[in-house]
Tab-separated table of C-alpha atoms in Angstrom:
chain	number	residue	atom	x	y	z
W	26	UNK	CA	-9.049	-13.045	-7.565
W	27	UNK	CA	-7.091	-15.567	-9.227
W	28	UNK	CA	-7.773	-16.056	-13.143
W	29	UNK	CA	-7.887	-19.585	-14.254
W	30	UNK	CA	-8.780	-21.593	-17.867
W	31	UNK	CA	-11.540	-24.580	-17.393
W	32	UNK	CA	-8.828	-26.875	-18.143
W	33	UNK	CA	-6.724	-25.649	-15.172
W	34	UNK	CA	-9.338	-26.107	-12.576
W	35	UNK	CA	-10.741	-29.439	-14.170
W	36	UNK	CA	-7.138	-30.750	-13.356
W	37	UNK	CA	-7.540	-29.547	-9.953
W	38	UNK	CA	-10.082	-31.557	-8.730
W	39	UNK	CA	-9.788	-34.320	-6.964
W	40	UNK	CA	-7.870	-37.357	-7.872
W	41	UNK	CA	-6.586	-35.767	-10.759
W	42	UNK	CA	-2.544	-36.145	-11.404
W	43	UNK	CA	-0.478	-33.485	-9.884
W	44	UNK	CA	0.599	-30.509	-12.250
W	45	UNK	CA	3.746	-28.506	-12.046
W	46	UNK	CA	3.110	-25.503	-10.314
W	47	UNK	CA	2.168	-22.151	-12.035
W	48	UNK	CA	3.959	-18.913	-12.922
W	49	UNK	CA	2.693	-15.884	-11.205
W	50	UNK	CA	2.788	-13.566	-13.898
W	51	UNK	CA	1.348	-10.554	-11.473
W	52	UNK	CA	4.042	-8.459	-9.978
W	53	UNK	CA	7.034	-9.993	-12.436
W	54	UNK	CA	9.198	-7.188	-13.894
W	55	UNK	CA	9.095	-7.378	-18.134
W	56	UNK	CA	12.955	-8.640	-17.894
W	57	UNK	CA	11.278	-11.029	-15.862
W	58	UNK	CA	8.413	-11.657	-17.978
W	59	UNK	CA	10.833	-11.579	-21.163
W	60	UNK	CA	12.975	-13.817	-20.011
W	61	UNK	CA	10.396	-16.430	-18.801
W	62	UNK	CA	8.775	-16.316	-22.112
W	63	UNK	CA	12.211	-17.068	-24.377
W	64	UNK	CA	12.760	-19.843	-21.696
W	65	UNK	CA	9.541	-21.771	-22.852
W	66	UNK	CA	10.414	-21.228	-26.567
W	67	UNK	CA	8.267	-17.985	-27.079
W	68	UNK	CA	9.757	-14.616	-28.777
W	69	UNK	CA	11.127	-12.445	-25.749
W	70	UNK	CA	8.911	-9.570	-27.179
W	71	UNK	CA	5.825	-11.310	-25.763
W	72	UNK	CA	6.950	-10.718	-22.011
W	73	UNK	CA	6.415	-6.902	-23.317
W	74	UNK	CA	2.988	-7.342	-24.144
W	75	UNK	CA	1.870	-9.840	-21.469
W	76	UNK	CA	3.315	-6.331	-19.504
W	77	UNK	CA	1.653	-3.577	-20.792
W	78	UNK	CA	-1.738	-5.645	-20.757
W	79	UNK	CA	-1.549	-6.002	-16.783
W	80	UNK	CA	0.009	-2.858	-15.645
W	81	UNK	CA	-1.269	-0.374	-18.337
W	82	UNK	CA	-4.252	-2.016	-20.000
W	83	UNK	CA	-5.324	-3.682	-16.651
W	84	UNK	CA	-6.617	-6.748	-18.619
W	85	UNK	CA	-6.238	-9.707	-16.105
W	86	UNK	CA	-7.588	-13.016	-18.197
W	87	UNK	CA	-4.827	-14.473	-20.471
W	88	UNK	CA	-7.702	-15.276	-22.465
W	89	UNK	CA	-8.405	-11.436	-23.067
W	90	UNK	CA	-5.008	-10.489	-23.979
W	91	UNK	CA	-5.833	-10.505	-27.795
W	92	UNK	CA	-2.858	-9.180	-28.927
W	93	UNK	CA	-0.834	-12.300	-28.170
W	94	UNK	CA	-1.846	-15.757	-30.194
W	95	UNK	CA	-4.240	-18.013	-29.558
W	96	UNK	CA	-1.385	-21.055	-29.436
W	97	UNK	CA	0.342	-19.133	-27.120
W	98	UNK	CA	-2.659	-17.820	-24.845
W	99	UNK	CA	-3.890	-21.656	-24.676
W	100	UNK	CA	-0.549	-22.253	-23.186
W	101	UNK	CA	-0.537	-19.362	-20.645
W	102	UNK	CA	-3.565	-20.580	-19.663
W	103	UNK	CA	-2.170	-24.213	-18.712
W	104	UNK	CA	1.427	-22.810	-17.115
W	105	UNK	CA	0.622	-19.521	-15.647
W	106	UNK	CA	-1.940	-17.798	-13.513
W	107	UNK	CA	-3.058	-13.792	-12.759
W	108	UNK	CA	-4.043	-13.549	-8.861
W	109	UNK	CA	-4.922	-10.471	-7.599
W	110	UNK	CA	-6.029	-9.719	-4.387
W	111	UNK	CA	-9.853	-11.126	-3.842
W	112	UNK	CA	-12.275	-8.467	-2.692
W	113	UNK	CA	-13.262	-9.771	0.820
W	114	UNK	CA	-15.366	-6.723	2.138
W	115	UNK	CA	-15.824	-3.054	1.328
W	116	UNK	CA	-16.769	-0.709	3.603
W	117	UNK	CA	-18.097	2.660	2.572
W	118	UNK	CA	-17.319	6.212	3.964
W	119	UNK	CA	-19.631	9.162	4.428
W	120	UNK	CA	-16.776	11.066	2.753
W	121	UNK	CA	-16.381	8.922	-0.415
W	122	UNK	CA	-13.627	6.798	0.567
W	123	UNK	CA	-13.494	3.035	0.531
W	124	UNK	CA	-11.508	0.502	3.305
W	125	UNK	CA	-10.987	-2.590	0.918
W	126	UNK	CA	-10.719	-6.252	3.181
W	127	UNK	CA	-8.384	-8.018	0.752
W	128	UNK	CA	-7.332	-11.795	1.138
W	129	UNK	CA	-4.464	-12.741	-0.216
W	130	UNK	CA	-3.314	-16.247	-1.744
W	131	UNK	CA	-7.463	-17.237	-1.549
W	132	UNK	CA	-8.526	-20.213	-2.889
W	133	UNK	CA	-12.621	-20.546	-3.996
W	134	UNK	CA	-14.453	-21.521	-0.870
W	135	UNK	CA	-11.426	-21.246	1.275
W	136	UNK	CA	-12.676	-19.072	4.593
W	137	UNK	CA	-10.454	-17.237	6.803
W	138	UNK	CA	-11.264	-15.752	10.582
W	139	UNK	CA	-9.596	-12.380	11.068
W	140	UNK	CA	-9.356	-13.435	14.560
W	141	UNK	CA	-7.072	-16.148	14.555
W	142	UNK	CA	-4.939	-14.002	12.134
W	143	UNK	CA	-4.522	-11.099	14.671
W	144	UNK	CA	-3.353	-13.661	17.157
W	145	UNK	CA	-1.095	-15.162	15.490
W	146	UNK	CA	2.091	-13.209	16.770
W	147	UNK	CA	4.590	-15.564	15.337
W	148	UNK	CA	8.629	-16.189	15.508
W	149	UNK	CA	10.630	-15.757	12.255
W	150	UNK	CA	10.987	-19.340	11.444
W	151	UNK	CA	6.735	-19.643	11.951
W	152	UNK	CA	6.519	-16.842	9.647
W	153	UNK	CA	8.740	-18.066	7.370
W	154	UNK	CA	6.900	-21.687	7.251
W	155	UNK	CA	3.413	-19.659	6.438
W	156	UNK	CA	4.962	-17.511	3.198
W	157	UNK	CA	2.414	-18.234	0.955
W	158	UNK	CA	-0.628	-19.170	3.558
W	159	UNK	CA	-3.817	-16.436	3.228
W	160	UNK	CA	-3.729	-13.730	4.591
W	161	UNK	CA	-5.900	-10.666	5.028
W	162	UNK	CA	-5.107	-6.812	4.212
W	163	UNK	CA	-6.564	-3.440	3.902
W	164	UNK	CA	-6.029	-0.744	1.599
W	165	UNK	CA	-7.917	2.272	1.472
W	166	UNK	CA	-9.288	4.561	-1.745
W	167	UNK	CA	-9.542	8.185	-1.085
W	168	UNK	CA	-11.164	9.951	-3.698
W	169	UNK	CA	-11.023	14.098	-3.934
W	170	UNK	CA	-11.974	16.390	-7.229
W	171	UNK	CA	-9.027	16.479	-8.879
W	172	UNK	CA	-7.271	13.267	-7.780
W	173	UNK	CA	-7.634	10.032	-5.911
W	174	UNK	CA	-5.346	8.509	-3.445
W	175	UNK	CA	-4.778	4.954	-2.588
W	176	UNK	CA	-2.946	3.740	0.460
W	177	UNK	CA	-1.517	0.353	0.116
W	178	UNK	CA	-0.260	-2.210	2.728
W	179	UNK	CA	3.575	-3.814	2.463
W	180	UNK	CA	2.818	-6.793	5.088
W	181	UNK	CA	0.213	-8.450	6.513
W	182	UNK	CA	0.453	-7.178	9.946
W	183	UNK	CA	2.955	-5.692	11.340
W	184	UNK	CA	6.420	-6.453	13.588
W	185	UNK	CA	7.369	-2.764	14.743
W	186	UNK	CA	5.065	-2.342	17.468
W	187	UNK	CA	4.072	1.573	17.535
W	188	UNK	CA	2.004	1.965	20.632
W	189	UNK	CA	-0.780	4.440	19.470
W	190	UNK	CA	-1.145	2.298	15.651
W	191	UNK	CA	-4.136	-0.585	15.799
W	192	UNK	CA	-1.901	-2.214	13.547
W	193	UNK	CA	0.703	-3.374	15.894
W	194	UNK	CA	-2.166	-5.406	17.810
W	195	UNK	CA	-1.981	-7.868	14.782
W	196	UNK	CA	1.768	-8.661	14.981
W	197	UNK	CA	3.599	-9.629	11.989
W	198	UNK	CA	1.791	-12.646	10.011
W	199	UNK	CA	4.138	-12.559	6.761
W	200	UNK	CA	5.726	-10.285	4.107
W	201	UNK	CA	3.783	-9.459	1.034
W	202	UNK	CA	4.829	-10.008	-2.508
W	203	UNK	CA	5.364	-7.690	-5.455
W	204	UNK	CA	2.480	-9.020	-6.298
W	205	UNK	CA	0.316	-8.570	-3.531
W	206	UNK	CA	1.582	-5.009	-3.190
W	207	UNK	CA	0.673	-3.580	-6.839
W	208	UNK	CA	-2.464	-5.640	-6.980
W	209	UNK	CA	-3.753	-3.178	-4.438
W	210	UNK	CA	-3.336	-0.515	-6.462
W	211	UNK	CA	-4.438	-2.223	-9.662
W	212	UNK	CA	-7.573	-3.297	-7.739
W	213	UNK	CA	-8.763	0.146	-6.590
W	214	UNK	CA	-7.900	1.565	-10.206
W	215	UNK	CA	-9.997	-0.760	-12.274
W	216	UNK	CA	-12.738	-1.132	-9.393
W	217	UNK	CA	-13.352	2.803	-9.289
W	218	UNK	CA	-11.941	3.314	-12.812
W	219	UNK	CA	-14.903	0.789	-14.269
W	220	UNK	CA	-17.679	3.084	-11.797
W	221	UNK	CA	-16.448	6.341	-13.397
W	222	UNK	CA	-16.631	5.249	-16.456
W	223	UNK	CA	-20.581	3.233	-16.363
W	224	UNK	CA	-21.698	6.867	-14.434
W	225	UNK	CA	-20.127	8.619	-17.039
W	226	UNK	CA	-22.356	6.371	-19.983
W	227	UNK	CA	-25.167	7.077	-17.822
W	228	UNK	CA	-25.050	10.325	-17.835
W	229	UNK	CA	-24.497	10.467	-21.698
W	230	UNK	CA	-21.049	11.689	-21.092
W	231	UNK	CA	-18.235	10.979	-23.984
W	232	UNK	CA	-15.567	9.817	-22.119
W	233	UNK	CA	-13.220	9.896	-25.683
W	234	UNK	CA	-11.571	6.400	-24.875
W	235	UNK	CA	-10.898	4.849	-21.448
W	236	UNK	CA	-7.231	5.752	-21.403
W	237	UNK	CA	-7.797	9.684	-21.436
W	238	UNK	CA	-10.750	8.913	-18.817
W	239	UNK	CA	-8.242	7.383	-16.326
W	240	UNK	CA	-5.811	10.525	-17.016
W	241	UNK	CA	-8.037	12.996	-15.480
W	242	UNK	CA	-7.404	11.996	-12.104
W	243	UNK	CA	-4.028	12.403	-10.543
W	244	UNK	CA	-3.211	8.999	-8.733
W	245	UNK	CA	-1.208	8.994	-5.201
W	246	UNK	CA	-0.357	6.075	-3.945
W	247	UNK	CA	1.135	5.874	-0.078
W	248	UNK	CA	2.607	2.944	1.487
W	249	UNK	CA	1.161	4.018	5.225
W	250	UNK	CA	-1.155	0.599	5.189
W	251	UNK	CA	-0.199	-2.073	7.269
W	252	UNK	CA	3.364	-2.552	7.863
W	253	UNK	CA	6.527	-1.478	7.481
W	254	UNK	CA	7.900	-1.179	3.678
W	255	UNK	CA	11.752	-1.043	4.702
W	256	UNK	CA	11.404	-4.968	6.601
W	257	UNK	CA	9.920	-6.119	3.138
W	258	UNK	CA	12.848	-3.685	1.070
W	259	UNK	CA	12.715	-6.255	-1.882
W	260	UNK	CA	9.359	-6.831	-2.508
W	261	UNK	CA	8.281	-3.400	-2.137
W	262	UNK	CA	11.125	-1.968	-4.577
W	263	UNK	CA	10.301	-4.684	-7.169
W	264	UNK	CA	6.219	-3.229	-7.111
W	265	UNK	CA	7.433	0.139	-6.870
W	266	UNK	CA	9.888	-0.537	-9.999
W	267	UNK	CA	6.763	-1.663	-11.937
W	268	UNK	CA	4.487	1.504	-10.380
W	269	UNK	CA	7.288	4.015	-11.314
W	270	UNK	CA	7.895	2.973	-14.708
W	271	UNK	CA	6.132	5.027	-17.286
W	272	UNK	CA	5.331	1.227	-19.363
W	273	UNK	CA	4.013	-0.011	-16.517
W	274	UNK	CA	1.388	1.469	-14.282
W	275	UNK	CA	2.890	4.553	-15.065
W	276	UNK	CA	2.758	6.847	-11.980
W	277	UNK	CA	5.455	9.435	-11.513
W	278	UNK	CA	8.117	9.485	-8.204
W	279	UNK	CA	6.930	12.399	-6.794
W	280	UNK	CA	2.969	10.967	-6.718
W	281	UNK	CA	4.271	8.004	-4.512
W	282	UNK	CA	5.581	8.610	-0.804
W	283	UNK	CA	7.028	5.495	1.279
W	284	UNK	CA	6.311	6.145	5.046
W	285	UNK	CA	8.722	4.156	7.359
W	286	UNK	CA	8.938	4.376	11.129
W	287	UNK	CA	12.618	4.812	10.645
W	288	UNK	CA	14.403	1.538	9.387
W	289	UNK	CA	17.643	3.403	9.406
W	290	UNK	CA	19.321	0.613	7.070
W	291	UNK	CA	16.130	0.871	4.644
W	292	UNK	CA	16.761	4.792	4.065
W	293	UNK	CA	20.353	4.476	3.092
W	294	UNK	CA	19.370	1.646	0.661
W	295	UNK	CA	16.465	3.826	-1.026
W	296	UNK	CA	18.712	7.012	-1.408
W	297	UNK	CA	20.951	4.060	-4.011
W	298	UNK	CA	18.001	3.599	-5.826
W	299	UNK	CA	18.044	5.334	-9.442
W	300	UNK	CA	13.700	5.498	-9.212
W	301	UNK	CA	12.267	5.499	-5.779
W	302	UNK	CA	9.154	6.752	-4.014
W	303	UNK	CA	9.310	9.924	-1.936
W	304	UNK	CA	10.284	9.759	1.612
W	305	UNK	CA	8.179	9.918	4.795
W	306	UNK	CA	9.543	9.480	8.433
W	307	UNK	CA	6.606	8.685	11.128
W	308	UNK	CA	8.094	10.724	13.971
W	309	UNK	CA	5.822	10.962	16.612
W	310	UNK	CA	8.039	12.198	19.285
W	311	UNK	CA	9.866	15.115	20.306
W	312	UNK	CA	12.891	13.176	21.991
W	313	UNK	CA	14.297	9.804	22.638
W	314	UNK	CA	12.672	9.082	25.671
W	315	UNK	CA	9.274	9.951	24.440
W	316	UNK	CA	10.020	8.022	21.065
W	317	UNK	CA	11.350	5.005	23.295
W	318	UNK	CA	7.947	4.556	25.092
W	319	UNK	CA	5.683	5.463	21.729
W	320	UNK	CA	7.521	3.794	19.193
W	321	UNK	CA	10.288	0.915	20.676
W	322	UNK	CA	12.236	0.945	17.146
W	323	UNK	CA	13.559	3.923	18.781
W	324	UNK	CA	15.920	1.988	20.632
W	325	UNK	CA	17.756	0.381	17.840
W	326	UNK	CA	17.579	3.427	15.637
W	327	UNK	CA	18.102	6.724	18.046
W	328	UNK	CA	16.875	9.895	16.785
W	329	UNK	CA	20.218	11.176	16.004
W	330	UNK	CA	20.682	8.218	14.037
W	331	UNK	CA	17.685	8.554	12.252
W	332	UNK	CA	17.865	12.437	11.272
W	333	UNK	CA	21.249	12.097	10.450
W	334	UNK	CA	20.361	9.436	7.392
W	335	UNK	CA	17.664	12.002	6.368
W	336	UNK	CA	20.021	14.982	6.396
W	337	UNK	CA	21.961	12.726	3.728
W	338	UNK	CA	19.022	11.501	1.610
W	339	UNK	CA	19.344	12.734	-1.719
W	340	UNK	CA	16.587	15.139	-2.441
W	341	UNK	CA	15.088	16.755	-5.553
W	342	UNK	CA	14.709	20.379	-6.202
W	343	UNK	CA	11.318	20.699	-5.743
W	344	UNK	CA	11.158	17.209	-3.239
W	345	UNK	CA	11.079	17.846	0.514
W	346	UNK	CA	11.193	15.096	3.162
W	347	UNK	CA	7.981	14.575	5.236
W	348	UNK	CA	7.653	13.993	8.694
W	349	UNK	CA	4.700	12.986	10.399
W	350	UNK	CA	3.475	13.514	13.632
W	351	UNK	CA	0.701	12.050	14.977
W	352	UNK	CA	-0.442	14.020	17.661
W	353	UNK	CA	-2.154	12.336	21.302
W	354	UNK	CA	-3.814	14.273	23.678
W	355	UNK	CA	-1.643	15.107	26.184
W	356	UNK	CA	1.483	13.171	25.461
W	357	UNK	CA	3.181	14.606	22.859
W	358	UNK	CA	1.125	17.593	21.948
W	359	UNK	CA	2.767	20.271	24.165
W	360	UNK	CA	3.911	23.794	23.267
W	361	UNK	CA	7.354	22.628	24.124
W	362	UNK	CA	7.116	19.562	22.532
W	363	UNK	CA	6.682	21.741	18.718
W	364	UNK	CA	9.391	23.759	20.162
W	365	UNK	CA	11.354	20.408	20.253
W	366	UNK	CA	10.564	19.585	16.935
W	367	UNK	CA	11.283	22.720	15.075
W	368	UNK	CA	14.432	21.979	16.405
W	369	UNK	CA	14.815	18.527	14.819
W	370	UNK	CA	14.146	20.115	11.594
W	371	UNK	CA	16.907	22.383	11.531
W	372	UNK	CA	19.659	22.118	9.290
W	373	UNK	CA	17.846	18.636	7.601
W	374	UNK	CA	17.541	20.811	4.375
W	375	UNK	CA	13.945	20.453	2.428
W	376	UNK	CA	11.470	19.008	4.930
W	377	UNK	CA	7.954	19.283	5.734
W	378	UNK	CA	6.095	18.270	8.801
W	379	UNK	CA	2.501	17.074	8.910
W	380	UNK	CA	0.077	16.872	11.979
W	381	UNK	CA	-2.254	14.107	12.057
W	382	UNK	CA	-4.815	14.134	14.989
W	383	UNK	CA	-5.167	10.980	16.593
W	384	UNK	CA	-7.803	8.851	15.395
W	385	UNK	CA	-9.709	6.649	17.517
W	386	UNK	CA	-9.770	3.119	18.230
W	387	UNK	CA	-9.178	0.676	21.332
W	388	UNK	CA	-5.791	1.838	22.525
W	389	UNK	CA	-5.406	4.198	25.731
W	390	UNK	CA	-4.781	7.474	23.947
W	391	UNK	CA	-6.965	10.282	23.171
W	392	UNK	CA	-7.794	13.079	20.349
W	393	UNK	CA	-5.283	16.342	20.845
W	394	UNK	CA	-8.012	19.428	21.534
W	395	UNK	CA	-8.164	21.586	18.629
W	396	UNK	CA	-6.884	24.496	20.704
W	397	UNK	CA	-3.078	22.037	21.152
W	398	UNK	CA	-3.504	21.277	17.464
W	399	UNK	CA	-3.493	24.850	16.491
W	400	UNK	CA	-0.857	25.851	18.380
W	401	UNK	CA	1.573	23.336	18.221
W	402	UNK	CA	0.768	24.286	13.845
W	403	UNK	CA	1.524	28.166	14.902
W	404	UNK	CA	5.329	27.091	16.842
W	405	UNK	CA	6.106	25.264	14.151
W	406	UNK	CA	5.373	28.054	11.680
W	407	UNK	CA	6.663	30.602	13.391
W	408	UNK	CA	10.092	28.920	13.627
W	409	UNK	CA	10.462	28.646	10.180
W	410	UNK	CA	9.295	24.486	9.498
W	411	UNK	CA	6.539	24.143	6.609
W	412	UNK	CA	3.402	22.153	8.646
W	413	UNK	CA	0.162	21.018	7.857
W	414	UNK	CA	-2.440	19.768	9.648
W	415	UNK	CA	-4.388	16.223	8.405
W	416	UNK	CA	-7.460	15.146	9.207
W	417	UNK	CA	-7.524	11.483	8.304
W	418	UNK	CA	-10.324	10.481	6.275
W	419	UNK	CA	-12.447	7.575	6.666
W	420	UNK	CA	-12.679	7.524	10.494
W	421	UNK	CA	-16.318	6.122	10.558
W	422	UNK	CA	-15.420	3.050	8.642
W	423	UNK	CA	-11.945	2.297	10.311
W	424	UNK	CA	-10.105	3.695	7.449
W	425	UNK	CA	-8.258	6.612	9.042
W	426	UNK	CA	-4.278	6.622	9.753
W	427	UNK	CA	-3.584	3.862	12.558
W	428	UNK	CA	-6.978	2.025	12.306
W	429	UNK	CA	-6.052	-0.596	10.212
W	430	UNK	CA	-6.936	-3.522	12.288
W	431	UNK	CA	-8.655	-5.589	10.389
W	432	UNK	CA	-11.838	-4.289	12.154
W	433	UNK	CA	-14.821	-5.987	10.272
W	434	UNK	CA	-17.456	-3.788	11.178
W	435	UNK	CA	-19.974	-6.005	11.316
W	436	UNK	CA	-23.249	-3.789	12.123
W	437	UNK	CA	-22.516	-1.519	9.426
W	438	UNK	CA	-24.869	-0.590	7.076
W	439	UNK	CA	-22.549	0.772	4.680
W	440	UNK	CA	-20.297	-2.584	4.334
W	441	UNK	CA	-20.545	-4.743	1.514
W	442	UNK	CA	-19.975	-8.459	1.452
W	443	UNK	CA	-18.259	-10.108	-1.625
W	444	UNK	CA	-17.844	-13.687	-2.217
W	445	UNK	CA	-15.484	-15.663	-2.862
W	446	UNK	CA	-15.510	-16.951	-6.787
């Protein structure tokens, strides 16, 4: 949804004169907005406000943002724009979550085949020519009693190839931007924020002010959408910068978790930062060979290589580092293959391993019995390595970890089309 003044898309149309392209304001840090607004003759302090309304207040019309003047608002209007993600499709789940379809950079009317985006396998300099061209992404809301979880997507696409992830079918069609990446989040917020808070009027309920009725959820966010956050390291730590900080959207480290397929590079850069996300390795494997055929990053970042950049991330003292383990019937599930991994674990200091069945989808694995799940959970406790078994949710609607395909679902009765405004 991009947020535009009457005057803006009057001098759109056709045959009217060319105007100089807009600021983004969406996904700029409040240095950046500061300094942006001091460069067009406004009082830095400004860039402040124009910050806390779109990260804190979640107001996204310029005209709405009340505390700034109406001189200055008439001028935002003109020179900047607010574009958040546009609502293509949502798709409900029997268990309360939500896939979201976004496009990104949509223009009104502008239509966009999820086909030709998922062949579109292209070569750097492609990709680089198509930067800014739309593109479509999911994110997915997970809703439980006490909190609600959103996972996010870092590109559109993806260039790493894991063999079991529907993902990987797409290829990589192009980075996404700070912007792109917190307007996910901000999305799902206001969307399910703005439900809450009409069932709660409904009901007669006093909800004491909007701000104390978003604080009784805990918010996770996880970057386990589509992509991999360490090949888009800049844009990714400039929305995380803006998620982590308390005058932002306001989340705290340890409620975010970055999951990277093991960008070896990437992890050393993130243990430098001063405010990062927690840490999540998708394993997958027991040993090279296996991790060769599942996940071909392997063979530019080896196992060894890999553990021994998580034995030196910097940890907190109640932080452990996650792996993940995605578990296919008969090829990695194996009593010997937990054995295996208990053994990776050792001596990598606070870590925590998590099981995630397979989920379906058109790829030539299958689900893990329940009887393999179980016990490869029992090795793994018994020598000593915290585990936990995940059942993704969302499965029926394509939501579930390694579905996220694009997958439009066509026949489904719980879908919901939105149009393009």
């Amino acid at each position: 949804m991009r947020t535009k003044s009457k005057t803006q898309v009057l001098r759109n149309e056709p045959g009217a004169p060319e105007k100089e392209e807009e600021m983004e304001l969406l996904g700029k840090s409040r240095e950046d907005l500061r300094e942006w607004l001091a460069g067009i003759g406004a009082p830095a302090y400004r860039g402040d406000q124009i910050y806390r309304a779109l990260y804190q207040e979640r107001n996204f019309e310029i005209e709405k943002m009340t505390v700034l003047p109406g001189e200055l608002r008439e001028r935002l209007a003109r020179e900047s724009t607010i574009t958040l993600p546009t609502v293509r499709q949502r798709y409900f789940s029997k268990d309360g979550s939500v896939r979201y379809l976004f496009g990104l950079g949509d223009k009104p009317n502008e239509k966009f085949d999820t086909e030709t985006q998922s062949s579109q396998r292209k070569t750097e300099e492609q990709i680089g020519r198509t930067a800014s061209r739309v593109a479509l992404v999911e994110a997915v809301w997970m809703p439980s009693e006490n909190r609600q979880t959103i996972c996010i997507s870092t590109q559109a696409g993806c260039a790493v190839d894991c063999q079991f992830c529907m993902t990987a079918q797409l290829g990589l069609i192009r980075n996404l931007t700070a912007g792109e990446i917190v307007g996910q989040i901000l999305v799902a917020l206001k969307e399910n924020e703005e439900e809450r808070l009409n069932t709660e009027n409904m009901e007669g309920g006093n909800t004491e002010g909007t701000q104390k009725s978003r604080d009784r959820k805990q918010t996770n966010v996880v970057l386990m959408g589509q992509g991999e956050p360490l090949l888009n390291y800049e844009n990714v730590m400039a929305a995380m910068r803006i998620v982590l900080d308390k005058k932002g959207v306001g989340l705290a480290p340890k409620h975010v978790t970055l999951s990277t397929s093991g960008i070896v590079p990437g992890i050393e850069k993130l243990a430098k930062e001063a405010v990062r996300p927690k840490l999540a390795i998708s394993l997958n494997a027991s040993n090279d060979e296996q991790r060769d055929a599942l996940m071909p990053i392997n063979k530019k970042y080896s196992l060894k290589e890999l553990l021994a950049a998580c034995k030196k991330f910097p940890t907190g003292s109640r932080e452990y580092i996650t792996f993940e383990y995605v578990l296919l019937g008969g090829v990695n599930d194996t009593a010997d293959d937990a054995r295996r991994v208990a053994r990776l674990m050792s001596g990598l200091g606070r870590v925590k391993v998590n099981l995630i069945p397979w989920n379906p989808g058109a790829l030539p694995y299958k689900e893990p019995t329940e009887e393999a799940v179980a016990e490869f959970h029992r090795i793994l406790l018994e020598k000593g390595v915290p585990a936990f078994t995940r059942y993704s949710r969302g499965r029926d609607v394509m939501a579930a970890c390694g579905q996220l395909a694009l997958g439009e679902m066509k026949n489904s009765p719980q879908s919901s089309v939105i149009s393009i405004r």
